[in-house]
């Protein structure tokens, strides 16, 4: 028999919380978030907002939990853990958004908000009438991570040029977010993908090679979770974003050939893979 005490074996990994929804198939949602955070050395907790019956081909059913259950999960985690970062994902309804906002009202660490609306397969992940409620969550966001479609829906500006991208991101900062990472994966920029980070002070472009694959299921969840994980490690925002993009690029480059659909990104991409493919530059330099 061996006795293990906290005093003799102190190991305090960074802790991050995902407030989102499950994907029974394991490619997206909380299932992707926890794997990504664990893979990046972070102890992950979760507050489940809704449960989806889902696989790599789409969402079959969604069951939304009562708002008080969401708030209770966030409260339970807040009472017991030193949370280094929070990520929010699919919140499903206005009540889901408001439960998240009230659960996080006493928390003042970094919050990465992925303003999820519709899946790649076309499934509605947020009831359309709830979109305006996102503004209440944006107030808490250290970083907002919309794709081009989400940014256009939220602002009316289509980020199809560098100028329009900064304009859309700035409009979202005006609505309460501290910073915006506008993802360029859905924008036609040829063989490269340009993700743009706009903070109150600076703007950066991150350029990666476009990966020709339909195994993108879970990529948005993976990116926002990877950034949250790196923020929980204490990275500065622009570094956390760079490492998050590198990790997601690796997960896209070595996808998981699972399911009968297109497969998904590989959140468990091997450690030997060098996460260093992105080029960062400051806009205006
Ligand atoms: N399912 C859940 C529970 C999600 O949270 C998300 C995205 O946030 C998706 C599905 C969408 O996944 P994708 O568009 O990457 O296929």
PDB file of C-alpha atoms and ligand atoms in Angstrom:
ATOM      1  CA  UNK A   1       0.000   0.000   0.000  1.00  0.00           C
ATOM      2  CA  UNK A   2       1.210   3.513  -0.623  1.00  0.00           C
ATOM      3  CA  UNK A   3      -0.108   6.707   0.855  1.00  0.00           C
ATOM      4  CA  UNK A   4      -0.178   9.803  -1.285  1.00  0.00           C
ATOM      5  CA  UNK A   5      -0.571  13.164   0.381  1.00  0.00           C
ATOM      6  CA  UNK A   6      -1.013  16.561  -1.204  1.00  0.00           C
ATOM      7  CA  UNK A   7       1.934  17.877   0.810  1.00  0.00           C
ATOM      8  CA  UNK A   8       4.384  15.298  -0.553  1.00  0.00           C
ATOM      9  CA  UNK A   9       3.133  15.392  -4.142  1.00  0.00           C
ATOM     10  CA  UNK A  10       1.922  18.891  -4.764  1.00  0.00           C
ATOM     11  CA  UNK A  11       0.878  19.265  -8.348  1.00  0.00           C
ATOM     12  CA  UNK A  12      -1.309  22.207  -9.180  1.00  0.00           C
ATOM     13  CA  UNK A  13      -2.139  22.285 -12.865  1.00  0.00           C
ATOM     14  CA  UNK A  14      -3.800  25.373 -14.287  1.00  0.00           C
ATOM     15  CA  UNK A  15      -7.593  25.037 -14.196  1.00  0.00           C
ATOM     16  CA  UNK A  16     -10.002  26.096 -16.945  1.00  0.00           C
ATOM     17  CA  UNK A  17     -13.783  25.871 -17.176  1.00  0.00           C
ATOM     18  CA  UNK A  18     -15.813  25.358 -20.333  1.00  0.00           C
ATOM     19  CA  UNK A  19     -19.451  26.472 -20.278  1.00  0.00           C
ATOM     20  CA  UNK A  20     -20.910  24.874 -23.382  1.00  0.00           C
ATOM     21  CA  UNK A  21     -22.775  21.849 -24.751  1.00  0.00           C
ATOM     22  CA  UNK A  22     -21.832  18.218 -25.230  1.00  0.00           C
ATOM     23  CA  UNK A  23     -21.325  16.491 -28.584  1.00  0.00           C
ATOM     24  CA  UNK A  24     -22.020  12.791 -28.069  1.00  0.00           C
ATOM     25  CA  UNK A  25     -19.725  11.980 -31.006  1.00  0.00           C
ATOM     26  CA  UNK A  26     -16.752  13.646 -29.318  1.00  0.00           C
ATOM     27  CA  UNK A  27     -15.665  15.989 -32.132  1.00  0.00           C
ATOM     28  CA  UNK A  28     -17.011  19.350 -30.983  1.00  0.00           C
ATOM     29  CA  UNK A  29     -18.459  21.062 -27.912  1.00  0.00           C
ATOM     30  CA  UNK A  30     -17.450  20.235 -24.361  1.00  0.00           C
ATOM     31  CA  UNK A  31     -16.076  16.918 -25.528  1.00  0.00           C
ATOM     32  CA  UNK A  32     -13.587  18.747 -27.745  1.00  0.00           C
ATOM     33  CA  UNK A  33     -12.922  21.463 -25.173  1.00  0.00           C
ATOM     34  CA  UNK A  34     -11.932  19.103 -22.367  1.00  0.00           C
ATOM     35  CA  UNK A  35      -9.667  17.018 -24.610  1.00  0.00           C
ATOM     36  CA  UNK A  36      -7.961  20.142 -25.949  1.00  0.00           C
ATOM     37  CA  UNK A  37      -7.454  21.659 -22.509  1.00  0.00           C
ATOM     38  CA  UNK A  38      -6.114  18.368 -21.135  1.00  0.00           C
ATOM     39  CA  UNK A  39      -3.818  17.977 -24.111  1.00  0.00           C
ATOM     40  CA  UNK A  40      -2.393  21.440 -23.355  1.00  0.00           C
ATOM     41  CA  UNK A  41      -1.709  20.567 -19.715  1.00  0.00           C
ATOM     42  CA  UNK A  42      -4.793  22.135 -18.161  1.00  0.00           C
ATOM     43  CA  UNK A  43      -7.174  20.528 -15.673  1.00  0.00           C
ATOM     44  CA  UNK A  44     -10.612  21.109 -17.208  1.00  0.00           C
ATOM     45  CA  UNK A  45     -14.026  21.464 -15.620  1.00  0.00           C
ATOM     46  CA  UNK A  46     -17.324  21.849 -17.431  1.00  0.00           C
ATOM     47  CA  UNK A  47     -20.764  23.331 -17.014  1.00  0.00           C
ATOM     48  CA  UNK A  48     -23.185  21.652 -19.418  1.00  0.00           C
ATOM     49  CA  UNK A  49     -25.756  23.968 -21.011  1.00  0.00           C
ATOM     50  CA  UNK A  50     -27.292  21.471 -23.423  1.00  0.00           C
ATOM     51  CA  UNK A  51     -26.826  17.884 -24.484  1.00  0.00           C
ATOM     52  CA  UNK A  52     -26.683  17.129 -28.203  1.00  0.00           C
ATOM     53  CA  UNK A  53     -27.184  13.744 -29.825  1.00  0.00           C
ATOM     54  CA  UNK A  54     -24.635  14.219 -32.568  1.00  0.00           C
ATOM     55  CA  UNK A  55     -22.055  12.581 -34.787  1.00  0.00           C
ATOM     56  CA  UNK A  56     -19.710  13.762 -37.523  1.00  0.00           C
ATOM     57  CA  UNK A  57     -22.667  14.160 -39.931  1.00  0.00           C
ATOM     58  CA  UNK A  58     -24.760  16.502 -37.816  1.00  0.00           C
ATOM     59  CA  UNK A  59     -26.921  17.112 -34.763  1.00  0.00           C
ATOM     60  CA  UNK A  60     -29.926  14.760 -34.304  1.00  0.00           C
ATOM     61  CA  UNK A  61     -31.436  16.174 -31.115  1.00  0.00           C
ATOM     62  CA  UNK A  62     -30.713  18.843 -28.517  1.00  0.00           C
ATOM     63  CA  UNK A  63     -31.869  18.842 -24.913  1.00  0.00           C
ATOM     64  CA  UNK A  64     -31.380  22.156 -23.092  1.00  0.00           C
ATOM     65  CA  UNK A  65     -30.852  22.005 -19.323  1.00  0.00           C
ATOM     66  CA  UNK A  66     -32.824  24.350 -17.050  1.00  0.00           C
ATOM     67  CA  UNK A  67     -30.959  27.637 -16.524  1.00  0.00           C
ATOM     68  CA  UNK A  68     -30.630  27.046 -12.766  1.00  0.00           C
ATOM     69  CA  UNK A  69     -28.701  23.816 -13.454  1.00  0.00           C
ATOM     70  CA  UNK A  70     -26.208  25.769 -15.567  1.00  0.00           C
ATOM     71  CA  UNK A  71     -25.747  28.435 -12.909  1.00  0.00           C
ATOM     72  CA  UNK A  72     -25.416  25.723 -10.217  1.00  0.00           C
ATOM     73  CA  UNK A  73     -22.588  24.013 -12.126  1.00  0.00           C
ATOM     74  CA  UNK A  74     -20.705  27.289 -12.599  1.00  0.00           C
ATOM     75  CA  UNK A  75     -21.217  28.162  -8.922  1.00  0.00           C
ATOM     76  CA  UNK A  76     -20.005  24.734  -7.772  1.00  0.00           C
ATOM     77  CA  UNK A  77     -16.803  25.116  -9.774  1.00  0.00           C
ATOM     78  CA  UNK A  78     -16.259  28.723  -8.705  1.00  0.00           C
ATOM     79  CA  UNK A  79     -16.655  27.831  -5.028  1.00  0.00           C
ATOM     80  CA  UNK A  80     -13.972  25.149  -5.109  1.00  0.00           C
ATOM     81  CA  UNK A  81     -11.385  25.847  -7.805  1.00  0.00           C
ATOM     82  CA  UNK A  82      -9.004  28.639  -8.724  1.00  0.00           C
ATOM     83  CA  UNK A  83     -10.229  29.169 -12.260  1.00  0.00           C
ATOM     84  CA  UNK A  84      -7.456  30.363 -14.560  1.00  0.00           C
ATOM     85  CA  UNK A  85      -9.671  30.861 -17.622  1.00  0.00           C
ATOM     86  CA  UNK A  86     -13.212  30.286 -18.859  1.00  0.00           C
ATOM     87  CA  UNK A  87     -14.353  29.408 -22.347  1.00  0.00           C
ATOM     88  CA  UNK A  88     -17.975  29.607 -23.482  1.00  0.00           C
ATOM     89  CA  UNK A  89     -19.349  27.719 -26.477  1.00  0.00           C
ATOM     90  CA  UNK A  90     -22.820  26.577 -27.567  1.00  0.00           C
ATOM     91  CA  UNK A  91     -25.267  28.205 -25.131  1.00  0.00           C
ATOM     92  CA  UNK A  92     -28.396  27.220 -27.118  1.00  0.00           C
ATOM     93  CA  UNK A  93     -30.935  29.754 -25.799  1.00  0.00           C
ATOM     94  CA  UNK A  94     -31.270  33.219 -24.276  1.00  0.00           C
ATOM     95  CA  UNK A  95     -31.756  31.526 -20.888  1.00  0.00           C
ATOM     96  CA  UNK A  96     -28.486  29.618 -21.447  1.00  0.00           C
ATOM     97  CA  UNK A  97     -26.677  32.895 -22.179  1.00  0.00           C
ATOM     98  CA  UNK A  98     -28.160  34.638 -19.149  1.00  0.00           C
ATOM     99  CA  UNK A  99     -27.383  31.714 -16.815  1.00  0.00           C
ATOM    100  CA  UNK A 100     -23.774  31.863 -18.030  1.00  0.00           C
ATOM    101  CA  UNK A 101     -23.606  35.627 -17.521  1.00  0.00           C
ATOM    102  CA  UNK A 102     -24.977  35.406 -13.987  1.00  0.00           C
ATOM    103  CA  UNK A 103     -22.748  32.417 -13.099  1.00  0.00           C
ATOM    104  CA  UNK A 104     -19.667  34.386 -14.196  1.00  0.00           C
ATOM    105  CA  UNK A 105     -20.643  37.714 -12.634  1.00  0.00           C
ATOM    106  CA  UNK A 106     -18.287  37.230  -9.649  1.00  0.00           C
ATOM    107  CA  UNK A 107     -15.431  35.860 -11.761  1.00  0.00           C
ATOM    108  CA  UNK A 108     -12.862  38.349 -13.014  1.00  0.00           C
ATOM    109  CA  UNK A 109     -10.321  36.181 -14.863  1.00  0.00           C
ATOM    110  CA  UNK A 110     -10.018  35.753 -18.640  1.00  0.00           C
ATOM    111  CA  UNK A 111     -13.123  34.669 -20.571  1.00  0.00           C
ATOM    112  CA  UNK A 112     -12.956  33.441 -24.173  1.00  0.00           C
ATOM    113  CA  UNK A 113     -16.374  33.653 -25.835  1.00  0.00           C
ATOM    114  CA  UNK A 114     -16.954  31.594 -28.970  1.00  0.00           C
ATOM    115  CA  UNK A 115     -20.213  33.124 -30.305  1.00  0.00           C
ATOM    116  CA  UNK A 116     -21.494  29.816 -31.685  1.00  0.00           C
ATOM    117  CA  UNK A 117     -24.637  30.040 -33.865  1.00  0.00           C
ATOM    118  CA  UNK A 118     -24.716  27.432 -36.642  1.00  0.00           C
ATOM    119  CA  UNK A 119     -22.571  24.301 -37.125  1.00  0.00           C
ATOM    120  CA  UNK A 120     -20.542  23.560 -40.244  1.00  0.00           C
ATOM    121  CA  UNK A 121     -23.174  20.930 -41.100  1.00  0.00           C
ATOM    122  CA  UNK A 122     -25.860  23.660 -40.936  1.00  0.00           C
ATOM    123  CA  UNK A 123     -27.440  22.788 -37.569  1.00  0.00           C
ATOM    124  CA  UNK A 124     -28.787  25.709 -35.551  1.00  0.00           C
ATOM    125  CA  UNK A 125     -26.862  25.824 -32.250  1.00  0.00           C
ATOM    126  CA  UNK A 126     -28.353  29.065 -30.883  1.00  0.00           C
ATOM    127  CA  UNK A 127     -32.034  29.949 -31.181  1.00  0.00           C
ATOM    128  CA  UNK A 128     -32.072  32.938 -33.575  1.00  0.00           C
ATOM    129  CA  UNK A 129     -34.033  35.122 -31.142  1.00  0.00           C
ATOM    130  CA  UNK A 130     -31.168  34.796 -28.632  1.00  0.00           C
ATOM    131  CA  UNK A 131     -28.554  36.575 -30.760  1.00  0.00           C
ATOM    132  CA  UNK A 132     -29.161  39.986 -29.157  1.00  0.00           C
ATOM    133  CA  UNK A 133     -28.629  38.454 -25.698  1.00  0.00           C
ATOM    134  CA  UNK A 134     -24.998  37.770 -26.694  1.00  0.00           C
ATOM    135  CA  UNK A 135     -24.274  41.449 -25.980  1.00  0.00           C
ATOM    136  CA  UNK A 136     -24.654  40.730 -22.252  1.00  0.00           C
ATOM    137  CA  UNK A 137     -21.976  38.029 -22.524  1.00  0.00           C
ATOM    138  CA  UNK A 138     -19.683  40.183 -24.683  1.00  0.00           C
ATOM    139  CA  UNK A 139     -19.369  42.537 -21.698  1.00  0.00           C
ATOM    140  CA  UNK A 140     -17.495  39.737 -19.891  1.00  0.00           C
ATOM    141  CA  UNK A 141     -15.352  38.672 -22.850  1.00  0.00           C
ATOM    142  CA  UNK A 142     -11.584  39.052 -22.729  1.00  0.00           C
ATOM    143  CA  UNK A 143     -11.649  37.632 -26.249  1.00  0.00           C
ATOM    144  CA  UNK A 144     -14.436  36.966 -28.732  1.00  0.00           C
ATOM    145  CA  UNK A 145     -13.709  34.417 -31.489  1.00  0.00           C
ATOM    146  CA  UNK A 146     -16.288  34.795 -34.296  1.00  0.00           C
ATOM    147  CA  UNK A 147     -15.860  33.327 -37.751  1.00  0.00           C
ATOM    148  CA  UNK A 148     -16.680  35.564 -40.719  1.00  0.00           C
ATOM    149  CA  UNK A 149     -20.335  34.443 -40.877  1.00  0.00           C
ATOM    150  CA  UNK A 150     -20.878  35.075 -37.162  1.00  0.00           C
ATOM    151  CA  UNK A 151     -19.179  38.478 -37.361  1.00  0.00           C
ATOM    152  CA  UNK A 152     -21.387  39.448 -40.325  1.00  0.00           C
ATOM    153  CA  UNK A 153     -24.534  38.279 -38.514  1.00  0.00           C
ATOM    154  CA  UNK A 154     -23.571  40.209 -35.383  1.00  0.00           C
ATOM    155  CA  UNK A 155     -22.419  43.447 -37.007  1.00  0.00           C
ATOM    156  CA  UNK A 156     -23.858  43.609 -40.534  1.00  0.00           C
ATOM    157  CA  UNK A 157     -20.274  44.070 -41.819  1.00  0.00           C
ATOM    158  CA  UNK A 158     -18.959  41.281 -44.065  1.00  0.00           C
ATOM    159  CA  UNK A 159     -15.273  40.811 -43.188  1.00  0.00           C
ATOM    160  CA  UNK A 160     -14.152  40.063 -46.728  1.00  0.00           C
ATOM    161  CA  UNK A 161     -11.252  42.558 -46.856  1.00  0.00           C
ATOM    162  CA  UNK A 162      -8.609  43.537 -44.265  1.00  0.00           C
ATOM    163  CA  UNK A 163     -10.353  46.908 -43.713  1.00  0.00           C
ATOM    164  CA  UNK A 164     -13.816  45.341 -43.283  1.00  0.00           C
ATOM    165  CA  UNK A 165     -12.334  42.765 -40.913  1.00  0.00           C
ATOM    166  CA  UNK A 166     -10.920  45.438 -38.611  1.00  0.00           C
ATOM    167  CA  UNK A 167     -14.218  47.364 -38.911  1.00  0.00           C
ATOM    168  CA  UNK A 168     -16.300  44.321 -37.868  1.00  0.00           C
ATOM    169  CA  UNK A 169     -13.914  43.491 -35.008  1.00  0.00           C
ATOM    170  CA  UNK A 170     -13.960  47.094 -33.786  1.00  0.00           C
ATOM    171  CA  UNK A 171     -17.783  47.087 -33.839  1.00  0.00           C
ATOM    172  CA  UNK A 172     -17.706  44.018 -31.561  1.00  0.00           C
ATOM    173  CA  UNK A 173     -15.232  45.727 -29.211  1.00  0.00           C
ATOM    174  CA  UNK A 174     -17.643  48.685 -29.101  1.00  0.00           C
ATOM    175  CA  UNK A 175     -20.286  46.183 -27.966  1.00  0.00           C
ATOM    176  CA  UNK A 176     -18.291  45.160 -24.918  1.00  0.00           C
ATOM    177  CA  UNK A 177     -15.562  42.629 -25.814  1.00  0.00           C
ATOM    178  CA  UNK A 178     -11.996  43.537 -24.786  1.00  0.00           C
ATOM    179  CA  UNK A 179     -10.562  41.959 -27.943  1.00  0.00           C
ATOM    180  CA  UNK A 180     -11.755  40.079 -31.021  1.00  0.00           C
ATOM    181  CA  UNK A 181     -10.094  37.295 -32.985  1.00  0.00           C
ATOM    182  CA  UNK A 182     -11.895  37.294 -36.323  1.00  0.00           C
ATOM    183  CA  UNK A 183     -11.226  33.899 -37.873  1.00  0.00           C
ATOM    184  CA  UNK A 184     -10.462  33.857 -41.572  1.00  0.00           C
ATOM    185  CA  UNK A 185     -11.104  30.197 -42.398  1.00  0.00           C
ATOM    186  CA  UNK A 186     -14.391  30.975 -44.220  1.00  0.00           C
ATOM    187  CA  UNK A 187     -12.909  33.893 -46.192  1.00  0.00           C
ATOM    188  CA  UNK A 188     -11.476  33.375 -49.681  1.00  0.00           C
ATOM    189  CA  UNK A 189      -7.828  34.308 -49.236  1.00  0.00           C
ATOM    190  CA  UNK A 190      -6.397  31.572 -51.441  1.00  0.00           C
ATOM    191  CA  UNK A 191      -3.782  29.217 -50.072  1.00  0.00           C
ATOM    192  CA  UNK A 192      -3.422  30.981 -46.757  1.00  0.00           C
ATOM    193  CA  UNK A 193      -5.782  31.680 -43.874  1.00  0.00           C
ATOM    194  CA  UNK A 194      -5.577  35.063 -42.203  1.00  0.00           C
ATOM    195  CA  UNK A 195      -6.914  35.346 -38.660  1.00  0.00           C
ATOM    196  CA  UNK A 196      -7.071  38.908 -37.299  1.00  0.00           C
ATOM    197  CA  UNK A 197      -6.730  39.858 -33.634  1.00  0.00           C
ATOM    198  CA  UNK A 198      -7.937  43.344 -32.750  1.00  0.00           C
ATOM    199  CA  UNK A 199      -7.372  44.532 -29.185  1.00  0.00           C
ATOM    200  CA  UNK A 200      -8.105  47.993 -27.816  1.00  0.00           C
ATOM    201  CA  UNK A 201      -4.516  48.995 -28.656  1.00  0.00           C
ATOM    202  CA  UNK A 202      -3.169  46.832 -31.472  1.00  0.00           C
ATOM    203  CA  UNK A 203      -4.133  44.644 -34.392  1.00  0.00           C
ATOM    204  CA  UNK A 204      -2.310  41.488 -35.479  1.00  0.00           C
ATOM    205  CA  UNK A 205      -2.598  39.147 -38.433  1.00  0.00           C
ATOM    206  CA  UNK A 206      -1.828  35.446 -38.042  1.00  0.00           C
ATOM    207  CA  UNK A 207      -1.153  33.668 -41.319  1.00  0.00           C
ATOM    208  CA  UNK A 208      -1.247  29.894 -41.712  1.00  0.00           C
ATOM    209  CA  UNK A 209      -1.319  27.572 -44.725  1.00  0.00           C
ATOM    210  CA  UNK A 210      -4.869  26.645 -45.640  1.00  0.00           C
ATOM    211  CA  UNK A 211      -5.394  22.936 -44.933  1.00  0.00           C
ATOM    212  CA  UNK A 212      -7.490  21.338 -47.689  1.00  0.00           C
ATOM    213  CA  UNK A 213      -9.756  19.068 -45.626  1.00  0.00           C
ATOM    214  CA  UNK A 214     -13.411  18.547 -44.821  1.00  0.00           C
ATOM    215  CA  UNK A 215     -12.420  17.198 -41.380  1.00  0.00           C
ATOM    216  CA  UNK A 216     -12.998  20.537 -39.707  1.00  0.00           C
ATOM    217  CA  UNK A 217     -15.674  19.378 -37.254  1.00  0.00           C
ATOM    218  CA  UNK A 218     -14.720  20.786 -33.859  1.00  0.00           C
ATOM    219  CA  UNK A 219     -12.095  23.241 -35.120  1.00  0.00           C
ATOM    220  CA  UNK A 220     -13.746  26.360 -33.645  1.00  0.00           C
ATOM    221  CA  UNK A 221     -14.242  24.699 -30.252  1.00  0.00           C
ATOM    222  CA  UNK A 222     -10.651  23.475 -30.322  1.00  0.00           C
ATOM    223  CA  UNK A 223      -9.244  26.917 -31.093  1.00  0.00           C
ATOM    224  CA  UNK A 224     -11.177  28.775 -28.389  1.00  0.00           C
ATOM    225  CA  UNK A 225     -10.354  26.068 -25.827  1.00  0.00           C
ATOM    226  CA  UNK A 226      -6.686  26.053 -26.756  1.00  0.00           C
ATOM    227  CA  UNK A 227      -6.547  29.833 -26.311  1.00  0.00           C
ATOM    228  CA  UNK A 228      -8.327  29.541 -22.937  1.00  0.00           C
ATOM    229  CA  UNK A 229      -5.882  26.809 -21.906  1.00  0.00           C
ATOM    230  CA  UNK A 230      -2.906  28.985 -22.750  1.00  0.00           C
ATOM    231  CA  UNK A 231      -4.448  31.962 -20.909  1.00  0.00           C
ATOM    232  CA  UNK A 232      -4.840  29.658 -17.884  1.00  0.00           C
ATOM    233  CA  UNK A 233      -1.097  28.988 -18.186  1.00  0.00           C
ATOM    234  CA  UNK A 234      -0.569  32.749 -17.933  1.00  0.00           C
ATOM    235  CA  UNK A 235       0.248  33.641 -21.552  1.00  0.00           C
ATOM    236  CA  UNK A 236      -0.342  37.174 -22.793  1.00  0.00           C
ATOM    237  CA  UNK A 237      -3.356  37.344 -25.122  1.00  0.00           C
ATOM    238  CA  UNK A 238      -1.464  37.619 -28.421  1.00  0.00           C
ATOM    239  CA  UNK A 239       0.779  34.696 -27.438  1.00  0.00           C
ATOM    240  CA  UNK A 240      -2.176  32.562 -26.314  1.00  0.00           C
ATOM    241  CA  UNK A 241      -3.849  33.259 -29.666  1.00  0.00           C
ATOM    242  CA  UNK A 242      -0.681  32.330 -31.569  1.00  0.00           C
ATOM    243  CA  UNK A 243      -0.306  29.055 -29.666  1.00  0.00           C
ATOM    244  CA  UNK A 244      -4.016  28.312 -30.013  1.00  0.00           C
ATOM    245  CA  UNK A 245      -3.829  28.757 -33.786  1.00  0.00           C
ATOM    246  CA  UNK A 246      -0.704  26.587 -33.960  1.00  0.00           C
ATOM    247  CA  UNK A 247      -2.401  23.839 -31.985  1.00  0.00           C
ATOM    248  CA  UNK A 248      -5.570  23.975 -34.103  1.00  0.00           C
ATOM    249  CA  UNK A 249      -3.471  23.899 -37.271  1.00  0.00           C
ATOM    250  CA  UNK A 250      -1.794  20.744 -35.975  1.00  0.00           C
ATOM    251  CA  UNK A 251      -5.180  19.216 -35.087  1.00  0.00           C
ATOM    252  CA  UNK A 252      -6.443  19.996 -38.620  1.00  0.00           C
ATOM    253  CA  UNK A 253      -3.293  18.705 -40.293  1.00  0.00           C
ATOM    254  CA  UNK A 254      -3.493  15.340 -38.476  1.00  0.00           C
ATOM    255  CA  UNK A 255      -7.293  14.870 -38.464  1.00  0.00           C
ATOM    256  CA  UNK A 256      -9.075  11.978 -36.798  1.00  0.00           C
ATOM    257  CA  UNK A 257     -10.516   9.512 -39.307  1.00  0.00           C
ATOM    258  CA  UNK A 258     -13.562   8.666 -37.204  1.00  0.00           C
ATOM    259  CA  UNK A 259     -17.251   8.163 -37.978  1.00  0.00           C
ATOM    260  CA  UNK A 260     -18.974   7.691 -41.343  1.00  0.00           C
ATOM    261  CA  UNK A 261     -18.994  11.443 -42.072  1.00  0.00           C
ATOM    262  CA  UNK A 262     -16.037  13.677 -42.818  1.00  0.00           C
ATOM    263  CA  UNK A 263     -14.229  12.902 -39.518  1.00  0.00           C
ATOM    264  CA  UNK A 264     -13.061  15.587 -37.113  1.00  0.00           C
ATOM    265  CA  UNK A 265     -10.008  17.501 -36.024  1.00  0.00           C
ATOM    266  CA  UNK A 266      -7.661  15.538 -33.808  1.00  0.00           C
ATOM    267  CA  UNK A 267      -7.578  17.129 -30.359  1.00  0.00           C
ATOM    268  CA  UNK A 268      -5.092  14.477 -29.263  1.00  0.00           C
ATOM    269  CA  UNK A 269      -2.534  15.328 -31.953  1.00  0.00           C
ATOM    270  CA  UNK A 270       0.827  13.859 -30.933  1.00  0.00           C
ATOM    271  CA  UNK A 271       3.176  15.789 -28.717  1.00  0.00           C
ATOM    272  CA  UNK A 272       6.031  15.290 -31.192  1.00  0.00           C
ATOM    273  CA  UNK A 273       4.196  17.482 -33.691  1.00  0.00           C
ATOM    274  CA  UNK A 274       5.805  20.871 -33.618  1.00  0.00           C
ATOM    275  CA  UNK A 275       3.159  23.537 -32.991  1.00  0.00           C
ATOM    276  CA  UNK A 276       4.942  26.294 -34.816  1.00  0.00           C
ATOM    277  CA  UNK A 277       3.511  27.114 -38.206  1.00  0.00           C
ATOM    278  CA  UNK A 278       1.795  30.456 -37.800  1.00  0.00           C
ATOM    279  CA  UNK A 279       3.329  33.806 -38.719  1.00  0.00           C
ATOM    280  CA  UNK A 280       2.241  36.778 -36.670  1.00  0.00           C
ATOM    281  CA  UNK A 281       2.598  40.403 -37.769  1.00  0.00           C
ATOM    282  CA  UNK A 282       1.318  43.657 -36.351  1.00  0.00           C
ATOM    283  CA  UNK A 283      -1.096  45.464 -38.676  1.00  0.00           C
ATOM    284  CA  UNK A 284       0.249  48.878 -39.576  1.00  0.00           C
ATOM    285  CA  UNK A 285       3.950  47.946 -39.244  1.00  0.00           C
TER     286      UNK A 285
HETATM  287  N1  LIG B   1     -21.825  20.837 -31.457  1.00  0.00           N
HETATM  288  C1  LIG B   1     -21.543  21.541 -30.384  1.00  0.00           C
HETATM  289  C2  LIG B   1     -22.040  21.052 -29.058  1.00  0.00           C
HETATM  290  C3  LIG B   1     -20.799  22.714 -30.506  1.00  0.00           C
HETATM  291  O1  LIG B   1     -20.510  23.444 -29.425  1.00  0.00           O
HETATM  292  C4  LIG B   1     -20.352  23.131 -31.780  1.00  0.00           C
HETATM  293  C5  LIG B   1     -19.570  24.350 -31.974  1.00  0.00           C
HETATM  294  O2  LIG B   1     -19.371  25.129 -31.099  1.00  0.00           O
HETATM  295  C6  LIG B   1     -20.660  22.363 -32.870  1.00  0.00           C
HETATM  296  C7  LIG B   1     -21.400  21.225 -32.681  1.00  0.00           C
HETATM  297  C8  LIG B   1     -20.259  22.768 -34.252  1.00  0.00           C
HETATM  298  O3  LIG B   1     -19.186  22.088 -34.657  1.00  0.00           O
HETATM  299  P1  LIG B   1     -18.623  22.272 -36.116  1.00  0.00           P
HETATM  300  O4  LIG B   1     -19.254  23.465 -36.744  1.00  0.00           O
HETATM  301  O5  LIG B   1     -17.164  22.462 -35.904  1.00  0.00           O
HETATM  302  O6  LIG B   1     -18.938  21.009 -36.829  1.00  0.00           O
END
